Coordinates of C-alpha atoms in Angstrom, one line a residue:
X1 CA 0.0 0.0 0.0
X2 CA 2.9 2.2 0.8
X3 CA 4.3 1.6 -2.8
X4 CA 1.3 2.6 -4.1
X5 CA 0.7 5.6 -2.7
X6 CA 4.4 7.0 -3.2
X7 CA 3.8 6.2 -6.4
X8 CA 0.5 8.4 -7.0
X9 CA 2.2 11.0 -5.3
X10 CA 5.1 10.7 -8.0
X11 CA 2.5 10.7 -10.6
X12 CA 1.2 14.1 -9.4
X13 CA 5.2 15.6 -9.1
X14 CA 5.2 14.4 -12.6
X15 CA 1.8 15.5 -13.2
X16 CA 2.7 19.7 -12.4
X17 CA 6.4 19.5 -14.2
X18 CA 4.2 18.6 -17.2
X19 CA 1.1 21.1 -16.8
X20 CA 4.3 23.9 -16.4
X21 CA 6.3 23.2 -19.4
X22 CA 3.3 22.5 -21.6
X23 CA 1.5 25.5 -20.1
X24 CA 4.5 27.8 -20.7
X25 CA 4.1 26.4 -24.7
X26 CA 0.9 26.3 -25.1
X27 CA 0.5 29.9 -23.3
X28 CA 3.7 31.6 -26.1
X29 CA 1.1 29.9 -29.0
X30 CA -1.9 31.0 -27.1
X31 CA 0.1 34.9 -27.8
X32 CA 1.8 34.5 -31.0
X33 CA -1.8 33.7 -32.4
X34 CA -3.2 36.5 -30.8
X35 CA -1.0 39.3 -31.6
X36 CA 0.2 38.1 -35.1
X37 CA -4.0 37.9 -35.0
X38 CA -4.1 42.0 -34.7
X39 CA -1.7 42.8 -37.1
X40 CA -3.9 41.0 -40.3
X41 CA -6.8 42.7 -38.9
X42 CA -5.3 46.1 -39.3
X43 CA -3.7 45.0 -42.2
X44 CA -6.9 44.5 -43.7
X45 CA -8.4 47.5 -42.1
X46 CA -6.2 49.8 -44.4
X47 CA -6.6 47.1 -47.4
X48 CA -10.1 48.6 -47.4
X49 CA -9.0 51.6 -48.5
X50 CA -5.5 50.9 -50.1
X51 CA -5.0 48.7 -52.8
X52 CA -1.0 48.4 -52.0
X53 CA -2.2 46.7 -48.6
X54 CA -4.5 44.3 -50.4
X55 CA -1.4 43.3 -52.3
X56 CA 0.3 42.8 -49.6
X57 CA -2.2 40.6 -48.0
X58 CA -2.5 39.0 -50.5
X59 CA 1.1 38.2 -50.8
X60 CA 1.3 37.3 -47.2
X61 CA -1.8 34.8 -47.1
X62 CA 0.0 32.9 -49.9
X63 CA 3.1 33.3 -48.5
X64 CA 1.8 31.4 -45.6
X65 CA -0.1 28.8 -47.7
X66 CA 3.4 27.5 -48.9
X67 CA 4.9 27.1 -46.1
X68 CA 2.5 25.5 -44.3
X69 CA 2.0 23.0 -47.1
X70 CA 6.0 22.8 -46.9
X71 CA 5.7 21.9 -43.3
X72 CA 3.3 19.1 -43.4
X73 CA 5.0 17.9 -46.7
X74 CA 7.7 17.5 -44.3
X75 CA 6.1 16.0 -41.5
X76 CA 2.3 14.8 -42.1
X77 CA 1.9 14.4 -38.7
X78 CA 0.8 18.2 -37.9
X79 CA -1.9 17.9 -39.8
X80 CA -5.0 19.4 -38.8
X81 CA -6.6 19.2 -35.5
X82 CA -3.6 17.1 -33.5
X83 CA -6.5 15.2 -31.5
X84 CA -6.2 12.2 -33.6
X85 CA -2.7 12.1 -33.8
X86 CA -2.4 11.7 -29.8
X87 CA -5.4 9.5 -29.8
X88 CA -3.4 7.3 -32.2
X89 CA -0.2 7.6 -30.6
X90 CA -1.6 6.8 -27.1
X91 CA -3.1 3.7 -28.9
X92 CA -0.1 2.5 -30.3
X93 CA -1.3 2.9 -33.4
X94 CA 1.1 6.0 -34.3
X95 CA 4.1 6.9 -33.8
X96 CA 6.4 10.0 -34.8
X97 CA 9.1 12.2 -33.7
X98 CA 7.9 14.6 -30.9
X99 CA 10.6 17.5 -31.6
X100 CA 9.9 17.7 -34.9
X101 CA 5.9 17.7 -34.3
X102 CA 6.0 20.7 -31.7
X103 CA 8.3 22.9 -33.8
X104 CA 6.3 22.7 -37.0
X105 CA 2.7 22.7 -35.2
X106 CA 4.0 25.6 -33.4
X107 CA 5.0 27.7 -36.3
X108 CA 2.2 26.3 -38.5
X109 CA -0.4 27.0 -36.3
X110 CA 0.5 30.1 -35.6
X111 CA 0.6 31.4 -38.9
X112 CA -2.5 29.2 -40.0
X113 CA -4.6 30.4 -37.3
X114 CA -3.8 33.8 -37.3
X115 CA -4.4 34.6 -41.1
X116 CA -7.6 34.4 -40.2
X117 CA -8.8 30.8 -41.5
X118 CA -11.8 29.5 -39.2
X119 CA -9.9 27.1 -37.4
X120 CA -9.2 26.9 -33.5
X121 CA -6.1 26.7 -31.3
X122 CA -7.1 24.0 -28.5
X123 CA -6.6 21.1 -31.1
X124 CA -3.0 21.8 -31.8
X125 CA -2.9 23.0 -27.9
X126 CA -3.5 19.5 -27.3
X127 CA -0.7 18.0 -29.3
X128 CA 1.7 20.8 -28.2
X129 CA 0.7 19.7 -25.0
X130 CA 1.6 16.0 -26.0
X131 CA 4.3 16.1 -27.5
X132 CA 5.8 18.4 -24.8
X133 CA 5.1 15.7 -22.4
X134 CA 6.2 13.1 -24.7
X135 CA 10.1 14.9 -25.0
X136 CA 10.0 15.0 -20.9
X137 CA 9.0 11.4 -20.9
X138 CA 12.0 11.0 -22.8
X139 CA 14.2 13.1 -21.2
X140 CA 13.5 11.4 -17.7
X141 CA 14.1 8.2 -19.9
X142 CA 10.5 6.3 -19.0
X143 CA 9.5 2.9 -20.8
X144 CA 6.6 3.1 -23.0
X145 CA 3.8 2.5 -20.2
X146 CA 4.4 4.8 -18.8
X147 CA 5.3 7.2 -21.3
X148 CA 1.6 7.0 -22.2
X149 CA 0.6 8.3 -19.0
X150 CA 2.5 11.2 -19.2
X151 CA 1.3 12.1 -22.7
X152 CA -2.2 12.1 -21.3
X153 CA -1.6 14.3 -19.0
X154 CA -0.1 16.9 -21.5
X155 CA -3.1 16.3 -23.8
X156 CA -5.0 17.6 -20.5
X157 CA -2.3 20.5 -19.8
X158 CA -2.5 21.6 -23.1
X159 CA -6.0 21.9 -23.8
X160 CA -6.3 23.2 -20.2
X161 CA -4.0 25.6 -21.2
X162 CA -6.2 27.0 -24.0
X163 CA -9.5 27.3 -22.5
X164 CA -8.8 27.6 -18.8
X165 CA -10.8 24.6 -18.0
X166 CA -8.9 22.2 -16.4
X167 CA -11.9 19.8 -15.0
X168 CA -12.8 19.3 -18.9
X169 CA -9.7 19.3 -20.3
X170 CA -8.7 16.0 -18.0
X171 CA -12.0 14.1 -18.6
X172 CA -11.8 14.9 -22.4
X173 CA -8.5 13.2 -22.3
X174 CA -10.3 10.3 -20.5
X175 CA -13.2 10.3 -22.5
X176 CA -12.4 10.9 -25.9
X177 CA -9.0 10.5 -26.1
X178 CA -7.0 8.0 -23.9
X179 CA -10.2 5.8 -23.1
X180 CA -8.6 5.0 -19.9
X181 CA -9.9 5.9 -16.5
X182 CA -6.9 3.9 -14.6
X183 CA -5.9 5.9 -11.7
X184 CA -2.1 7.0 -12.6
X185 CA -4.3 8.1 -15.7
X186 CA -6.4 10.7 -14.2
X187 CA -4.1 12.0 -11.8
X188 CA -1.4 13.1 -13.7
X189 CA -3.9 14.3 -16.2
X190 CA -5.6 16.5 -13.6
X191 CA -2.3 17.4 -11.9
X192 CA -1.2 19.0 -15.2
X193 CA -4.3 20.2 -16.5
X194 CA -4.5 22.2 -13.0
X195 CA -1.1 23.2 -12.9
X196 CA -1.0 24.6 -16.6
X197 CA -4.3 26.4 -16.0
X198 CA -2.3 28.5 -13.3
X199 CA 0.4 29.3 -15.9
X200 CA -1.8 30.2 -17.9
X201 CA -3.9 32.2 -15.4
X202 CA -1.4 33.8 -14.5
X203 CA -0.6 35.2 -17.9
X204 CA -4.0 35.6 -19.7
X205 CA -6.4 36.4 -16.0
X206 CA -8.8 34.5 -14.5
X207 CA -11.7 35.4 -16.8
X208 CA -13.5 32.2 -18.6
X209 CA -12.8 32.3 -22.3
X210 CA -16.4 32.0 -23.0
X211 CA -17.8 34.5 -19.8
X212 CA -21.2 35.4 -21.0
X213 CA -23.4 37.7 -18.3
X214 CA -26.9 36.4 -17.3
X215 CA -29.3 36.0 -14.8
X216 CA -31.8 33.4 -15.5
X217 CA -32.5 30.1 -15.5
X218 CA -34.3 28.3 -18.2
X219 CA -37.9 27.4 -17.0
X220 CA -39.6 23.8 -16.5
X221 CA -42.0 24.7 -19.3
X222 CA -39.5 25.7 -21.6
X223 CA -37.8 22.2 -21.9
X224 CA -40.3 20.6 -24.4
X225 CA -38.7 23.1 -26.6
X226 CA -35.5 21.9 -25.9
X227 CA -36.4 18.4 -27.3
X228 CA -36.4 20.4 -30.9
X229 CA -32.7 21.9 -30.5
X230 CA -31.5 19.0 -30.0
X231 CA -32.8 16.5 -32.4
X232 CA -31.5 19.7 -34.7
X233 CA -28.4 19.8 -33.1
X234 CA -28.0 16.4 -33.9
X235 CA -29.0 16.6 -37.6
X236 CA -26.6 19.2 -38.1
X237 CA -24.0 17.9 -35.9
X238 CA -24.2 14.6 -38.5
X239 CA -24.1 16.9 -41.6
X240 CA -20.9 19.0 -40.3
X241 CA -19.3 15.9 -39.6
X242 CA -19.7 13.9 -42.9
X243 CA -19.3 17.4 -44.8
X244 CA -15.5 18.1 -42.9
X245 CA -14.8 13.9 -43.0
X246 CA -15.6 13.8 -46.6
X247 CA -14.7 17.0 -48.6
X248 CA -10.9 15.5 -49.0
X249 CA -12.6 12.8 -51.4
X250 CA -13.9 15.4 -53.5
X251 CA -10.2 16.8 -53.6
X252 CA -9.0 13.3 -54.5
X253 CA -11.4 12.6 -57.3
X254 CA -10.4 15.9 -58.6
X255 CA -7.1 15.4 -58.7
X256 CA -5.1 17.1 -62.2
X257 CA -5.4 20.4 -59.5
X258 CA -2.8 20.6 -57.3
X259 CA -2.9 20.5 -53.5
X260 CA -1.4 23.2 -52.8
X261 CA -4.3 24.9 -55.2
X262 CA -6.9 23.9 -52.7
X263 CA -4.6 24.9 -49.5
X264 CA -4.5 28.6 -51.1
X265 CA -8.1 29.0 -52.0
X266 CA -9.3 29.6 -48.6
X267 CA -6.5 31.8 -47.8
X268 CA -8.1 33.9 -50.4
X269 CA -11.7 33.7 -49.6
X270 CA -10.9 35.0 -46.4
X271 CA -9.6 38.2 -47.1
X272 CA -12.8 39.6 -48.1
X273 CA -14.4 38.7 -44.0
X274 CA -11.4 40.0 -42.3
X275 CA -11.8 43.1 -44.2
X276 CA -15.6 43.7 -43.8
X277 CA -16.7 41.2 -41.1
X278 CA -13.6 40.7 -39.1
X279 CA -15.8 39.4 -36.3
X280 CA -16.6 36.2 -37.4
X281 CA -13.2 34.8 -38.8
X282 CA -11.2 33.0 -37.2
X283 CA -12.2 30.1 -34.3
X284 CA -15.2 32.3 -33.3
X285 CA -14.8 33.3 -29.8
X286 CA -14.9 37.1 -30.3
X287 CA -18.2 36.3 -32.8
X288 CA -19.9 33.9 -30.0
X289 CA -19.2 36.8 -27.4
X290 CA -20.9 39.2 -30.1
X291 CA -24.0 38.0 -30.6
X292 CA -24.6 37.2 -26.8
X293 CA -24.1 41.1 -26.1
X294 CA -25.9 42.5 -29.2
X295 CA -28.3 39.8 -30.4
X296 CA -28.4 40.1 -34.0
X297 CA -31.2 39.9 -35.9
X298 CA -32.7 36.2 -37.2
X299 CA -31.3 36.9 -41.1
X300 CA -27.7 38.1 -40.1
X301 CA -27.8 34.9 -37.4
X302 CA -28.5 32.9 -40.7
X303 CA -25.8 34.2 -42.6
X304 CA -23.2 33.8 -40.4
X305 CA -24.6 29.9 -40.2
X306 CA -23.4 29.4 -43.4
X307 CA -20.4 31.3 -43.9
X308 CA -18.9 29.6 -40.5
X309 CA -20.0 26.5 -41.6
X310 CA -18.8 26.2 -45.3
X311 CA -15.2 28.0 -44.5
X312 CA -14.7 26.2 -41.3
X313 CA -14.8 22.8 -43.7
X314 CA -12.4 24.7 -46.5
X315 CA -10.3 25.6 -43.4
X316 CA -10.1 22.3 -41.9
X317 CA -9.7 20.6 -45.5
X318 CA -5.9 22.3 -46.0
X319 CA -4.3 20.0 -43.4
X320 CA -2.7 22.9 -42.2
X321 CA -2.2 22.7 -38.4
X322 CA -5.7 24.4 -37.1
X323 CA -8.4 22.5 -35.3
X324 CA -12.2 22.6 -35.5
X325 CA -12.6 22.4 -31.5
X326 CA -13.7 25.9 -31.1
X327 CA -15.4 26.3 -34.7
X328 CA -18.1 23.2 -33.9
X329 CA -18.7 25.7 -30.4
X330 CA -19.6 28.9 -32.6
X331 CA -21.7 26.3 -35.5
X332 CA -23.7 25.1 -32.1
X333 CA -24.0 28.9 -30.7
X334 CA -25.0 30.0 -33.9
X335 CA -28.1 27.3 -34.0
X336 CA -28.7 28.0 -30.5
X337 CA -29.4 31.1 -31.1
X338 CA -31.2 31.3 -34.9
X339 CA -33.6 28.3 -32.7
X340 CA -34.0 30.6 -30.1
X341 CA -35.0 33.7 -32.4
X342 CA -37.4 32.1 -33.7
X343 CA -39.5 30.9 -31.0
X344 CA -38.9 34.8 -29.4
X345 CA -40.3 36.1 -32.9
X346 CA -43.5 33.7 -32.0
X347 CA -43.8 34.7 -28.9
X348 CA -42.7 31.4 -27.2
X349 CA -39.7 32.0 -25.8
X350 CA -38.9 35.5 -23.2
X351 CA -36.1 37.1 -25.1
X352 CA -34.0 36.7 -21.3
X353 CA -33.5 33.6 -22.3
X354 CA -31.4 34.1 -25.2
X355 CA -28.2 33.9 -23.9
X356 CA -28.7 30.5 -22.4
X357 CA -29.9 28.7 -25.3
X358 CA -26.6 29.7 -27.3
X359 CA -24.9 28.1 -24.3
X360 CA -27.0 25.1 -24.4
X361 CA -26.1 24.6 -27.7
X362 CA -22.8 25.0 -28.0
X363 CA -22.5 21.9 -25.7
X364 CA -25.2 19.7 -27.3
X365 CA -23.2 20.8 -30.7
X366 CA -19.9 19.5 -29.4
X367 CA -21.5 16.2 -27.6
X368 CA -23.2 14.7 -30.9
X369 CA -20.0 15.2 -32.8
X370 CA -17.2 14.8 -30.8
X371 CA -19.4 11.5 -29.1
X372 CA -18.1 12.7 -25.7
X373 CA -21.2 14.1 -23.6
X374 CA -19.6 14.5 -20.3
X375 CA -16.9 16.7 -21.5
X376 CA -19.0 19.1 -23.7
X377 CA -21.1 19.5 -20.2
X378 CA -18.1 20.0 -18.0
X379 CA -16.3 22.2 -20.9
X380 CA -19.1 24.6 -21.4
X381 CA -19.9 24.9 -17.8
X382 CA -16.6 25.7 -17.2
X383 CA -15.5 28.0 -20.1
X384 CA -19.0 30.4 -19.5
X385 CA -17.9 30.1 -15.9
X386 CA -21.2 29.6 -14.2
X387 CA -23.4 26.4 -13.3
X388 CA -26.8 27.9 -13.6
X389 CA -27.5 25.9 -17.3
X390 CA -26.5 22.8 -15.7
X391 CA -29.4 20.8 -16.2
X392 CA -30.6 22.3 -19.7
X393 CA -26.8 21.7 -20.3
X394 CA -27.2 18.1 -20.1
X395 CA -31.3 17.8 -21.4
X396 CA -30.5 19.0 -24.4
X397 CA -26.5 17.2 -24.7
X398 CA -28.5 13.9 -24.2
X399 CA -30.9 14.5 -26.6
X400 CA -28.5 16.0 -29.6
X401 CA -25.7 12.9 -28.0
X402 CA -28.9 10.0 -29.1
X403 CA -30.0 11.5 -32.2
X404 CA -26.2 11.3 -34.2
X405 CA -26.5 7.9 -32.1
X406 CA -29.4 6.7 -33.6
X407 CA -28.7 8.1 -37.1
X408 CA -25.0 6.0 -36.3
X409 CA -22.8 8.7 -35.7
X410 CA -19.0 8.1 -34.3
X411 CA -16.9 9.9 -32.7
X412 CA -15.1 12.5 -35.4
X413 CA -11.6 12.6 -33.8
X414 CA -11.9 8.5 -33.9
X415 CA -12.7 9.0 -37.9
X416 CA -10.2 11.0 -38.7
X417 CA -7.6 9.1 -37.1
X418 CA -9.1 5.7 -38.9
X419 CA -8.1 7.5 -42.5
X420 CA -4.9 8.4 -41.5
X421 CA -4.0 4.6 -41.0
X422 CA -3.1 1.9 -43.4
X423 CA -3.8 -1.0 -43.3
X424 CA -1.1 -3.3 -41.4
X425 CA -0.2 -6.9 -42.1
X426 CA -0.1 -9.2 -38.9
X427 CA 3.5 -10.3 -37.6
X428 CA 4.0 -12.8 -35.4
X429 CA 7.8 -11.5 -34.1
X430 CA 9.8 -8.4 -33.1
X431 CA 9.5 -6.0 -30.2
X432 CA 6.7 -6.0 -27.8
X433 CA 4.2 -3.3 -26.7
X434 CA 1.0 -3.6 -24.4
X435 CA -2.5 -2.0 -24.7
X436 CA -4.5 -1.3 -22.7
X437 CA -8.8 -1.3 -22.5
X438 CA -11.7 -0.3 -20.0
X439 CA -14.7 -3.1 -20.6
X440 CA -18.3 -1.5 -20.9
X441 CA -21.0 -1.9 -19.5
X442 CA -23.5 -4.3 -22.5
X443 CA -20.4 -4.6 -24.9
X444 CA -19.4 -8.1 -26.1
X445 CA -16.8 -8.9 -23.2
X446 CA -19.2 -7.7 -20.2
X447 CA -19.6 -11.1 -18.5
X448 CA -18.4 -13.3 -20.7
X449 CA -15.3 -16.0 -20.3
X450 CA -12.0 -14.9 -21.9
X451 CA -12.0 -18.4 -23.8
X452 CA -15.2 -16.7 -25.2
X453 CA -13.8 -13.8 -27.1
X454 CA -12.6 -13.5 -30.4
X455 CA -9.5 -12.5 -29.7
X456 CA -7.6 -11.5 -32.9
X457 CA -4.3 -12.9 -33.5
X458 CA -1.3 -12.9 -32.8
X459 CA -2.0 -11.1 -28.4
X460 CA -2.1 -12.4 -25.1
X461 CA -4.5 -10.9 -22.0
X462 CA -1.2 -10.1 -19.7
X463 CA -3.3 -9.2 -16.8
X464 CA -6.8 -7.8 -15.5
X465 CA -7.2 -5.0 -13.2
X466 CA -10.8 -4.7 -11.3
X467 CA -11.4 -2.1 -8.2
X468 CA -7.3 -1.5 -8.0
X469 CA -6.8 -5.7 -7.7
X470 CA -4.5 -7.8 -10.4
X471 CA -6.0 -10.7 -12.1
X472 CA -4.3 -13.4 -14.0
X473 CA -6.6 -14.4 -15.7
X474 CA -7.0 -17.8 -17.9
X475 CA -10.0 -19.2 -20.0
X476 CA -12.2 -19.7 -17.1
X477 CA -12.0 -15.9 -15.3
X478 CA -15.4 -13.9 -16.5
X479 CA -14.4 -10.6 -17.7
X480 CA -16.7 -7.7 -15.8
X481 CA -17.7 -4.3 -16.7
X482 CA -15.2 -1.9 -15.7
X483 CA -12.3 -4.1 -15.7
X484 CA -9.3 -2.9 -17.2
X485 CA -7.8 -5.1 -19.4
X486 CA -4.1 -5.3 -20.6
X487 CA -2.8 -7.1 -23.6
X488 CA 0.9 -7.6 -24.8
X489 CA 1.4 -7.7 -29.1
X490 CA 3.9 -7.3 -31.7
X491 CA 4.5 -3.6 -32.2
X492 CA 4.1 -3.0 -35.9
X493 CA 0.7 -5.4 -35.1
X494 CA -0.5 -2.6 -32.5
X495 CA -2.9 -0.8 -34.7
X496 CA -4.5 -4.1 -35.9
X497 CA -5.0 -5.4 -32.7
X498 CA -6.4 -2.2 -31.0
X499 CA -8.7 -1.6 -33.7
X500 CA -10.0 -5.3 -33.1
X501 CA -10.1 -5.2 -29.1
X502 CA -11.9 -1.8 -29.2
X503 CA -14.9 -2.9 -30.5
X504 CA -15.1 -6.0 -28.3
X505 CA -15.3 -3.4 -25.4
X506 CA -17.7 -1.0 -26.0
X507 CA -21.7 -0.8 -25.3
X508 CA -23.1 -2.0 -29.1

């Protein structure tokens, strides 16, 4: 027992050295987007006017289209979001070179994000965050177990880090990412996540990213209203997420035009917003903030809708390192609040309760695409900084959360990660890894004897862990929900067999 806890208490030491370091990184790309940020907005302030600055802007935007399709040439791995990329490295199922993944994310994103393109920093937080942890992993030379923990827990520092939300920010990294509630798991998760969002407290204030001013709480008789939003939330939420998954095939079908072709051709649509509507480029914080102060009216709402939603896709379909974390926030704020000005224009809904139902929505948005309902609660609650919408928070998640269910929606970061691998052929030598799985509650291992699985070749059950107790299990010994289950493979087999095991675990 005495091991065990000078071990936790390790994990936590560990825990804060990470939430630091990746809080001091995250918190320098947190600023460099910012302030580069300012300078294209007054840049294309006086393009307005001048055609000399339009030039220039122009120029620039291109500028930055080459090289960040010369930096993912050279390293495909800082693609995009970043989510899947950790998801898949703390699978197994990816590996790559840390150093070379922070520098080039960091001066990628930077220059991606601040242009102007609707994409958001707290997916490349997270793999800054990563990857930082991943080069102190190193650096304190820990095996590959491990190594994995740590890694969570700068996922958690990193997108702590970005949002100020460090609650979230560790069960989105249990949830969504690492699938793994294992105790050494969540506290160095939490321990970083904390101990970043004090770095980066400390540097940006206290304020929630997201603080929103009101004074009411959404009515009893209001919620068979609420039923609507979400089953819309969750119609759109399935259309955004087969719309960004799938626009890449158009690319490929079209393919005598050049990549590099479609990387610019955002870059350029852009310049028009920043000039005349700099509000609403960009992740969509500052427009999200806008329309809770001023309320727009239902046609401008509309508008917006579409613009966000068709240039966050052209955004996200570059590659370049940008994620759609805080876009899919602003799409659900947006149909909060077009649903919510509509039933004020009928006389349904008070307008007071405007401002709620953009928050409502942002979570419910976030839930029925990224498939993780707790941390879209948690996230939202945190990042408005107030628990008032708790339980219209959660009605109208678990609504939006069963209609992409029902329609057979998965989780997008999962999706996206899935195209990134190829195929692998099954090996039956070379170096060993393990993986690692939590059993759910109604999946196809839930009571059942390990002699009863289809196990896919070429793995063996190492050991079973139930309420902090090791198991060694053999054909006999009834697997349980909640167990967590640890399997030993051939390395280059580690995507093939996680793929396989994953399914066995969760709730059909």
């Amino acid at each position: 027992m005495q091991v065990d806890n000078i071990k936790r208490f390790k994990s936590v030491l560990y825990g804060v050295l990470i939430g630091i370091a990746a809080g001091l990184i995250v918190s320098l790309f947190r600023l460099g987007i910012e302030n580069l940020s300012k300078g294209f907005l007054l840049l294309a302030k006086l393009a307005k006017h001048n055609l000399g600055f339009l030039a220039l802007l122009i120029l620039i935007n291109v500028l930055i289209a080459l090289i960040g399709y010369s930096l993912i040439q050279e390293d495909k791995n800082i693609k995009g979001s970043g989510i899947p990329q950790v998801e898949g490295l703390l699978n197994g199922e990816l590996t790559y070179s840390w150093w070379s993944v922070l520098s080039k994310k960091f001066v990628g994103g930077i220059l991606a994000i601040s242009s102007g393109l609707f994409l958001g920093r707290e997916g490349p937080s997270i793999q800054l965050g990563a990857t930082t942890a991943q080069g102190l992993s190193k650096l304190l030379k820990q095996n590959s177990d491990d190594e994995k923990v740590l890694v969570s827990g700068g996922a958690a520092a990193g997108l702590s880090a970005a949002f100020n939300a460090p609650i979230a920010s560790t069960l989105f990294v249990l949830e969504e990412i690492y699938h793994n509630f294992s105790t050494s798991v969540w506290i160095v998760s939490l321990s970083a996540a904390v101990s970043a969002n004090f770095v980066s407290s400390a540097i940006f204030g206290k304020v929630p990213v997201l603080h929103m001013a009101y004074s009411h709480v959404i009515p009893l008789h209001i919620y068979p209203y609420l039923i609507g939003l979400g089953i819309i939330l969750g119609l759109c939420g399935m259309i955004y997420e087969w719309s960004t998954l799938h626009i890449n095939d158009l690319y490929e079908k079209l393919n005598w035009v050049p990549n590099i072709v479609w990387i610019t051709i955002p870059f350029m649509l852009v310049i028009p917003f920043e000039m005349y509507l700099p509000t609403i480029v960009g992740g969509g914080s500052t427009m999200v903030l806008l329309i809770a102060k001023v309320t727009p009216t239902l046609t401008i709402l509309i508008w917006f809708l579409i613009i966000r939603f068709f240039m966050s896709i052209l955004s996200y379909s570059t590659g370049l390192p940008g994620g759609i974390f805080l876009p899919m926030l602003s799409l659900g704020a947006l149909i909060g609040a077009i649903y919510a000005q509509i039933l004020i224009s009928y006389g349904v809904l008070p307008q007071i309760y405007f401002v709620n139902f953009i928050i409502i929505s942002m979570s419910g948005f976030f839930a029925c695409v990224g498939k993780a309902p707790f941390t879209a609660i948690l996230l939202i609650t945190e990042m408005v900084g107030s628990l008032q919408n708790l339980m219209s928070l959660a009605f109208v998640t678990l609504v939006a959360y069963e209609v992409t269910d029902l329609l057979g929606g998965s989780p997008i970061y999962n999706e996206m990660l899935q195209k990134m691998l190829s195929p692998q052929k099954l090996l039956t030598s070379g170096k060993l890894t393990n993986l690692y799985f939590s059993i759910q509650v109604g999946s196809v291992m839930d009571q059942a004897a390990v002699k009863d699985i289809n196990w896919p070749d070429g793995c063996i059950i190492r050991a079973i862990k139930r309420n902090e107790q090791y198991i060694v299990p053999d054909g006999d010994t009834i697997l349980k929900a909640g167990d967590n289950i640890e399997l030993s493979t051939n390395y280059d087999n580690r995507g093939y067999v996680y793929s396989h095991v994953e399914k066995l675990t969760l709730d059909d």
